[in-house]
Amino acid sequence: MVKRRIAFTFLLIAFMLVGCNEINEPITAESKGFWNEYIVYPLSWLITYVADMFNSNYGLAIIIVTILIRLAILPLMIQQTKNAKAMQALQPELQKLREKYSSKDVQTQQKLQQETMLLFQKHGVNPLAGCFPLLIQMPILIGFYHAIMRTEEIARHNFLWFDLGEKDPFFILPLVAGVTTFIQQKMMMAGTAQQNPQMAMMLWLMPIMVVIFAINFPAALSLYWVVGNLFMIAQTYFIKGPDLKAAKNAGGTKK
């Protein structure tokens, strides 16, 4: 699950950067194309609608809509977590199969694949099920990013100490975004980062990347990242609470 989340994060950033040319085009009801008409504009409209409910407070609107979106995809995240736990439980048996069919010849590898699929079928586990929630989340989150960047009204308003359309002058939001990303990644990787050097590297690389992006983007996007991270921290705690405690206790025992 951790590897999939890392891949998802990189894909999310890549897709955002690919759409940078369109970022300069304001999103309106007249914007054409499936992406604009059915994803970006409805999210832009929702942000504006919520802002109007709170006296044109677009900062508060971004917070509320971010939470609403995270709540909407929460069932997908729960399903993804359950699938990841099931896959993790099968790892000892999968490792035995790899050792049993360690030869690299074609027939042996085919036999390994057959035995692996039989194992998945026996326990009712679909190895591809964890990818589906990510495919659903991606257009929603990227669309929300576009909605924030392309809704002109957002750039004209301020919230707390910063202008939503400008960079945070004190770099507070980028730093908070980086710290919350680190905490969220740490919780997701509980019990695995120590065993996998690549995971340990990503634990630090992702927050650094987020800080760099947040410093260079308008504060509205940084606000979205911070709120999203805080929600994910709470979500991870409630979904993976027992696992986090077990990992913590295991770490304390090793000491």
mmCIF file of C-alpha atoms in Angstrom:
data_model
loop_
_atom_site.group_PDB
_atom_site.id
_atom_site.type_symbol
_atom_site.label_atom_id
_atom_site.label_comp_id
_atom_site.label_asym_id
_atom_site.label_seq_id
_atom_site.Cartn_x
_atom_site.Cartn_y
_atom_site.Cartn_z
ATOM 1 C CA MET A 1 0.000 0.000 0.000
ATOM 2 C CA VAL A 2 2.820 2.377 0.811
ATOM 3 C CA LYS A 3 4.412 1.870 -2.601
ATOM 4 C CA ARG A 4 1.099 2.511 -4.306
ATOM 5 C CA ARG A 5 0.585 5.710 -2.317
ATOM 6 C CA ILE A 6 4.061 6.918 -3.266
ATOM 7 C CA ALA A 7 3.412 6.145 -6.927
ATOM 8 C CA PHE A 8 0.043 7.888 -6.649
ATOM 9 C CA THR A 9 1.650 11.006 -5.183
ATOM 10 C CA PHE A 10 4.210 11.182 -7.983
ATOM 11 C CA LEU A 11 1.472 10.676 -10.579
ATOM 12 C CA LEU A 12 -0.616 13.387 -8.947
ATOM 13 C CA ILE A 13 2.254 15.883 -9.110
ATOM 14 C CA ALA A 14 3.054 14.836 -12.673
ATOM 15 C CA PHE A 15 -0.529 15.311 -13.834
ATOM 16 C CA MET A 16 -0.689 18.709 -12.142
ATOM 17 C CA LEU A 17 2.457 19.791 -13.952
ATOM 18 C CA VAL A 18 1.205 18.438 -17.273
ATOM 19 C CA GLY A 19 -1.848 20.660 -16.920
ATOM 20 C CA CYS A 20 0.191 23.786 -16.240
ATOM 21 C CA ASN A 21 -0.605 25.253 -19.697
ATOM 22 C CA GLU A 22 -4.323 25.169 -18.958
ATOM 23 C CA ILE A 23 -3.789 26.520 -15.450
ATOM 24 C CA ASN A 24 -3.478 30.019 -16.943
ATOM 25 C CA GLU A 25 -6.993 29.760 -18.423
ATOM 26 C CA PRO A 26 -9.778 30.805 -16.011
ATOM 27 C CA ILE A 27 -12.471 28.205 -15.466
ATOM 28 C CA THR A 28 -16.023 29.422 -16.227
ATOM 29 C CA ALA A 29 -19.397 27.987 -17.171
ATOM 30 C CA GLU A 30 -18.381 28.529 -20.814
ATOM 31 C CA SER A 31 -15.207 26.420 -20.551
ATOM 32 C CA LYS A 32 -15.328 23.570 -23.043
ATOM 33 C CA GLY A 33 -14.143 19.972 -22.900
ATOM 34 C CA PHE A 34 -15.154 17.002 -20.746
ATOM 35 C CA TRP A 35 -12.461 17.718 -18.131
ATOM 36 C CA ASN A 36 -13.515 21.347 -17.693
ATOM 37 C CA GLU A 37 -17.280 20.853 -17.952
ATOM 38 C CA TYR A 38 -17.728 17.806 -15.741
ATOM 39 C CA ILE A 39 -14.867 17.939 -13.236
ATOM 40 C CA VAL A 40 -13.107 21.298 -12.872
ATOM 41 C CA TYR A 41 -16.050 23.688 -13.260
ATOM 42 C CA PRO A 42 -18.407 21.789 -10.880
ATOM 43 C CA LEU A 43 -15.668 21.873 -8.210
ATOM 44 C CA SER A 44 -15.031 25.566 -8.901
ATOM 45 C CA TRP A 45 -18.774 26.224 -8.630
ATOM 46 C CA LEU A 46 -18.903 24.327 -5.322
ATOM 47 C CA ILE A 47 -16.047 26.393 -3.857
ATOM 48 C CA THR A 48 -17.753 29.622 -4.954
ATOM 49 C CA TYR A 49 -21.133 28.454 -3.639
ATOM 50 C CA VAL A 50 -19.710 27.631 -0.203
ATOM 51 C CA ALA A 51 -17.758 30.913 -0.149
ATOM 52 C CA ASP A 52 -20.970 32.866 -0.824
ATOM 53 C CA MET A 53 -22.569 31.109 2.149
ATOM 54 C CA PHE A 54 -19.817 32.557 4.370
ATOM 55 C CA ASN A 55 -19.666 36.151 3.128
ATOM 56 C CA SER A 56 -17.197 35.444 0.261
ATOM 57 C CA ASN A 57 -14.724 33.704 2.573
ATOM 58 C CA TYR A 58 -12.865 31.653 -0.011
ATOM 59 C CA GLY A 59 -10.254 30.406 2.465
ATOM 60 C CA LEU A 60 -12.968 28.843 4.609
ATOM 61 C CA ALA A 61 -14.643 27.521 1.452
ATOM 62 C CA ILE A 62 -11.439 25.716 0.420
ATOM 63 C CA ILE A 63 -11.219 24.145 3.886
ATOM 64 C CA ILE A 64 -14.856 22.985 3.853
ATOM 65 C CA VAL A 65 -14.796 21.637 0.280
ATOM 66 C CA THR A 66 -11.479 19.852 0.912
ATOM 67 C CA ILE A 67 -13.041 18.080 3.900
ATOM 68 C CA LEU A 68 -16.173 17.250 1.886
ATOM 69 C CA ILE A 69 -14.096 15.714 -0.898
ATOM 70 C CA ARG A 70 -12.010 13.711 1.566
ATOM 71 C CA LEU A 71 -15.196 12.438 3.226
ATOM 72 C CA ALA A 72 -16.597 11.490 -0.187
ATOM 73 C CA ILE A 73 -13.589 9.311 -1.026
ATOM 74 C CA LEU A 74 -13.230 7.935 2.509
ATOM 75 C CA PRO A 75 -15.038 4.653 1.659
ATOM 76 C CA LEU A 76 -12.487 4.097 -1.110
ATOM 77 C CA MET A 77 -9.649 4.666 1.337
ATOM 78 C CA ILE A 78 -11.164 2.195 3.815
ATOM 79 C CA GLN A 79 -11.521 -0.394 1.051
ATOM 80 C CA GLN A 80 -7.932 0.226 -0.002
ATOM 81 C CA THR A 81 -6.691 -0.208 3.567
ATOM 82 C CA LYS A 82 -8.606 -3.472 4.000
ATOM 83 C CA ASN A 83 -7.147 -4.825 0.772
ATOM 84 C CA ALA A 84 -3.648 -3.779 1.830
ATOM 85 C CA LYS A 85 -4.065 -5.585 5.173
ATOM 86 C CA ALA A 86 -5.223 -8.733 3.385
ATOM 87 C CA MET A 87 -2.215 -8.589 1.057
ATOM 88 C CA GLN A 88 0.101 -8.033 4.013
ATOM 89 C CA ALA A 89 -1.323 -11.081 5.794
ATOM 90 C CA LEU A 90 -0.467 -13.214 2.768
ATOM 91 C CA GLN A 91 3.147 -12.072 2.552
ATOM 92 C CA PRO A 92 4.594 -15.052 4.521
ATOM 93 C CA GLU A 93 2.845 -17.522 2.216
ATOM 94 C CA LEU A 94 3.863 -15.544 -0.863
ATOM 95 C CA GLN A 95 7.467 -15.583 0.337
ATOM 96 C CA LYS A 96 7.319 -19.382 0.725
ATOM 97 C CA LEU A 97 6.075 -19.696 -2.848
ATOM 98 C CA ARG A 98 8.908 -17.481 -4.118
ATOM 99 C CA GLU A 99 11.438 -19.638 -2.289
ATOM 100 C CA LYS A 100 9.808 -22.827 -3.579
ATOM 101 C CA TYR A 101 9.854 -21.588 -7.177
ATOM 102 C CA SER A 102 13.074 -19.615 -7.060
ATOM 103 C CA SER A 103 14.328 -20.842 -10.431
ATOM 104 C CA LYS A 104 14.180 -18.234 -13.197
ATOM 105 C CA ASP A 105 13.215 -20.595 -16.011
ATOM 106 C CA VAL A 106 9.912 -19.917 -17.778
ATOM 107 C CA GLN A 107 8.059 -23.032 -16.610
ATOM 108 C CA THR A 108 8.932 -22.444 -12.970
ATOM 109 C CA GLN A 109 7.851 -18.804 -13.149
ATOM 110 C CA GLN A 110 4.575 -19.817 -14.784
ATOM 111 C CA LYS A 111 4.004 -22.295 -11.971
ATOM 112 C CA LEU A 112 4.742 -19.532 -9.451
ATOM 113 C CA GLN A 113 2.142 -17.297 -11.076
ATOM 114 C CA GLN A 114 -0.440 -20.088 -11.037
ATOM 115 C CA GLU A 115 0.177 -20.907 -7.376
ATOM 116 C CA THR A 116 0.074 -17.222 -6.489
ATOM 117 C CA MET A 117 -3.288 -16.714 -8.201
ATOM 118 C CA LEU A 118 -4.674 -19.814 -6.480
ATOM 119 C CA LEU A 119 -3.551 -18.387 -3.133
ATOM 120 C CA PHE A 120 -5.301 -15.087 -3.886
ATOM 121 C CA GLN A 121 -8.481 -16.913 -4.909
ATOM 122 C CA LYS A 122 -8.404 -19.080 -1.792
ATOM 123 C CA HIS A 123 -8.335 -16.022 0.488
ATOM 124 C CA GLY A 124 -10.588 -13.864 -1.692
ATOM 125 C CA VAL A 125 -7.908 -11.244 -2.309
ATOM 126 C CA ASN A 126 -7.675 -9.208 -5.511
ATOM 127 C CA PRO A 127 -4.127 -7.821 -5.945
ATOM 128 C CA LEU A 128 -5.445 -5.143 -8.310
ATOM 129 C CA ALA A 129 -8.229 -3.963 -5.990
ATOM 130 C CA GLY A 130 -5.929 -1.436 -4.308
ATOM 131 C CA CYS A 131 -5.388 0.366 -7.614
ATOM 132 C CA PHE A 132 -9.067 1.111 -8.284
ATOM 133 C CA PRO A 133 -9.525 3.594 -5.408
ATOM 134 C CA LEU A 134 -6.428 5.461 -6.580
ATOM 135 C CA LEU A 135 -7.822 5.735 -10.111
ATOM 136 C CA ILE A 136 -11.030 7.224 -8.708
ATOM 137 C CA GLN A 137 -9.239 9.666 -6.411
ATOM 138 C CA MET A 138 -6.813 11.030 -8.984
ATOM 139 C CA PRO A 139 -9.219 12.955 -11.275
ATOM 140 C CA ILE A 140 -11.083 14.325 -8.247
ATOM 141 C CA LEU A 141 -7.969 15.642 -6.505
ATOM 142 C CA ILE A 142 -6.381 16.940 -9.712
ATOM 143 C CA GLY A 143 -9.683 18.569 -10.659
ATOM 144 C CA PHE A 144 -9.823 20.296 -7.280
ATOM 145 C CA TYR A 145 -6.279 21.541 -7.801
ATOM 146 C CA HIS A 146 -7.320 23.002 -11.176
ATOM 147 C CA ALA A 147 -10.465 24.506 -9.662
ATOM 148 C CA ILE A 148 -8.421 26.336 -7.015
ATOM 149 C CA MET A 149 -5.822 27.584 -9.484
ATOM 150 C CA ARG A 150 -8.284 28.639 -12.193
ATOM 151 C CA THR A 151 -11.112 30.222 -10.190
ATOM 152 C CA GLU A 152 -10.354 33.925 -10.521
ATOM 153 C CA GLU A 153 -12.410 34.934 -7.482
ATOM 154 C CA ILE A 154 -10.126 32.942 -5.188
ATOM 155 C CA ALA A 155 -7.079 34.971 -6.213
ATOM 156 C CA ARG A 156 -8.871 38.203 -5.343
ATOM 157 C CA HIS A 157 -9.450 37.309 -1.691
ATOM 158 C CA ASN A 158 -7.321 36.864 1.379
ATOM 159 C CA PHE A 159 -7.547 34.565 4.368
ATOM 160 C CA LEU A 160 -5.869 34.947 7.738
ATOM 161 C CA TRP A 161 -2.435 36.529 7.044
ATOM 162 C CA PHE A 162 -2.076 35.725 3.331
ATOM 163 C CA ASP A 163 -3.572 36.492 -0.077
ATOM 164 C CA LEU A 164 -5.002 33.319 -1.586
ATOM 165 C CA GLY A 165 -3.680 34.178 -5.052
ATOM 166 C CA GLU A 166 -0.127 34.936 -3.875
ATOM 167 C CA LYS A 167 2.625 32.956 -2.188
ATOM 168 C CA ASP A 168 2.629 32.818 1.603
ATOM 169 C CA PRO A 169 4.889 35.760 2.526
ATOM 170 C CA PHE A 170 6.094 34.066 5.719
ATOM 171 C CA PHE A 171 6.364 30.511 4.275
ATOM 172 C CA ILE A 172 4.254 29.238 7.172
ATOM 173 C CA LEU A 173 1.841 27.202 5.045
ATOM 174 C CA PRO A 174 4.587 25.496 2.989
ATOM 175 C CA LEU A 175 6.403 24.483 6.183
ATOM 176 C CA VAL A 176 3.188 23.203 7.786
ATOM 177 C CA ALA A 177 2.394 21.330 4.561
ATOM 178 C CA GLY A 178 5.825 19.694 4.719
ATOM 179 C CA VAL A 179 5.538 18.758 8.402
ATOM 180 C CA THR A 180 2.027 17.331 8.022
ATOM 181 C CA THR A 181 3.131 15.381 4.942
ATOM 182 C CA PHE A 182 5.980 13.895 6.983
ATOM 183 C CA ILE A 183 3.640 12.929 9.825
ATOM 184 C CA GLN A 184 1.118 11.376 7.450
ATOM 185 C CA GLN A 185 3.808 9.430 5.582
ATOM 186 C CA LYS A 186 5.305 8.298 8.897
ATOM 187 C CA MET A 187 1.933 6.936 9.998
ATOM 188 C CA MET A 188 1.342 5.185 6.675
ATOM 189 C CA MET A 189 4.808 3.627 6.717
ATOM 190 C CA ALA A 190 4.640 2.519 10.352
ATOM 191 C CA GLY A 191 6.647 -0.654 10.706
ATOM 192 C CA THR A 192 7.996 -0.652 7.131
ATOM 193 C CA ALA A 193 10.372 2.305 6.808
ATOM 194 C CA GLN A 194 12.950 0.685 9.099
ATOM 195 C CA GLN A 195 12.874 -2.504 7.020
ATOM 196 C CA ASN A 196 13.023 -0.837 3.610
ATOM 197 C CA PRO A 197 15.681 1.842 2.920
ATOM 198 C CA GLN A 198 13.670 3.122 -0.070
ATOM 199 C CA MET A 199 10.673 3.743 2.160
ATOM 200 C CA ALA A 200 12.877 5.578 4.643
ATOM 201 C CA MET A 201 14.188 7.796 1.841
ATOM 202 C CA MET A 202 10.655 8.589 0.622
ATOM 203 C CA LEU A 203 9.700 9.529 4.171
ATOM 204 C CA TRP A 204 11.973 12.564 3.832
ATOM 205 C CA LEU A 205 11.814 13.143 0.075
ATOM 206 C CA MET A 206 8.056 13.650 -0.155
ATOM 207 C CA PRO A 207 7.843 16.414 2.506
ATOM 208 C CA ILE A 208 10.772 18.231 0.874
ATOM 209 C CA MET A 209 9.058 18.067 -2.514
ATOM 210 C CA VAL A 210 5.794 19.342 -1.036
ATOM 211 C CA VAL A 211 7.567 22.298 0.612
ATOM 212 C CA ILE A 212 9.271 23.227 -2.669
ATOM 213 C CA PHE A 213 6.002 23.083 -4.594
ATOM 214 C CA ALA A 214 4.086 24.941 -1.876
ATOM 215 C CA ILE A 215 6.645 27.756 -1.797
ATOM 216 C CA ASN A 216 6.200 28.321 -5.526
ATOM 217 C CA PHE A 217 2.401 27.971 -5.733
ATOM 218 C CA PRO A 218 -0.327 30.378 -4.521
ATOM 219 C CA ALA A 219 -1.207 30.094 -0.836
ATOM 220 C CA ALA A 220 -4.688 28.766 -1.749
ATOM 221 C CA LEU A 221 -3.114 25.521 -2.913
ATOM 222 C CA SER A 222 -0.895 25.300 0.161
ATOM 223 C CA LEU A 223 -4.005 25.715 2.310
ATOM 224 C CA TYR A 224 -5.634 22.834 0.437
ATOM 225 C CA TRP A 225 -2.578 20.634 1.014
ATOM 226 C CA VAL A 226 -2.440 21.426 4.730
ATOM 227 C CA VAL A 227 -6.139 20.712 5.284
ATOM 228 C CA GLY A 228 -5.942 17.540 3.194
ATOM 229 C CA ASN A 229 -2.921 16.325 5.154
ATOM 230 C CA LEU A 230 -4.560 17.000 8.507
ATOM 231 C CA PHE A 231 -7.626 15.064 7.384
ATOM 232 C CA MET A 232 -5.432 12.184 6.197
ATOM 233 C CA ILE A 233 -3.590 12.127 9.537
ATOM 234 C CA ALA A 234 -6.881 11.831 11.416
ATOM 235 C CA GLN A 235 -8.173 9.286 8.908
ATOM 236 C CA THR A 236 -5.046 7.153 9.154
ATOM 237 C CA TYR A 237 -5.174 7.246 12.950
ATOM 238 C CA PHE A 238 -8.761 5.980 13.065
ATOM 239 C CA ILE A 239 -8.342 3.394 10.293
ATOM 240 C CA LYS A 240 -4.909 2.105 11.263
ATOM 241 C CA GLY A 241 -5.028 2.819 14.989
ATOM 242 C CA PRO A 242 -4.325 -0.770 16.171
ATOM 243 C CA ASP A 243 -1.555 -1.194 13.593
ATOM 244 C CA LEU A 244 0.091 2.062 14.643
ATOM 245 C CA LYS A 245 0.027 1.029 18.302
ATOM 246 C CA ALA A 246 1.454 -2.387 17.429
ATOM 247 C CA ALA A 247 4.267 -0.791 15.405
ATOM 248 C CA LYS A 248 4.989 1.619 18.270
ATOM 249 C CA ASN A 249 5.088 -1.199 20.811
ATOM 250 C CA ALA A 250 7.331 -3.256 18.534
ATOM 251 C CA GLY A 251 9.697 -0.321 18.236
ATOM 252 C CA GLY A 252 9.738 0.115 22.009
ATOM 253 C CA THR A 253 10.439 -3.597 22.518
ATOM 254 C CA LYS A 254 13.425 -3.480 20.169
ATOM 255 C CA LYS A 255 14.910 -0.636 22.165
#
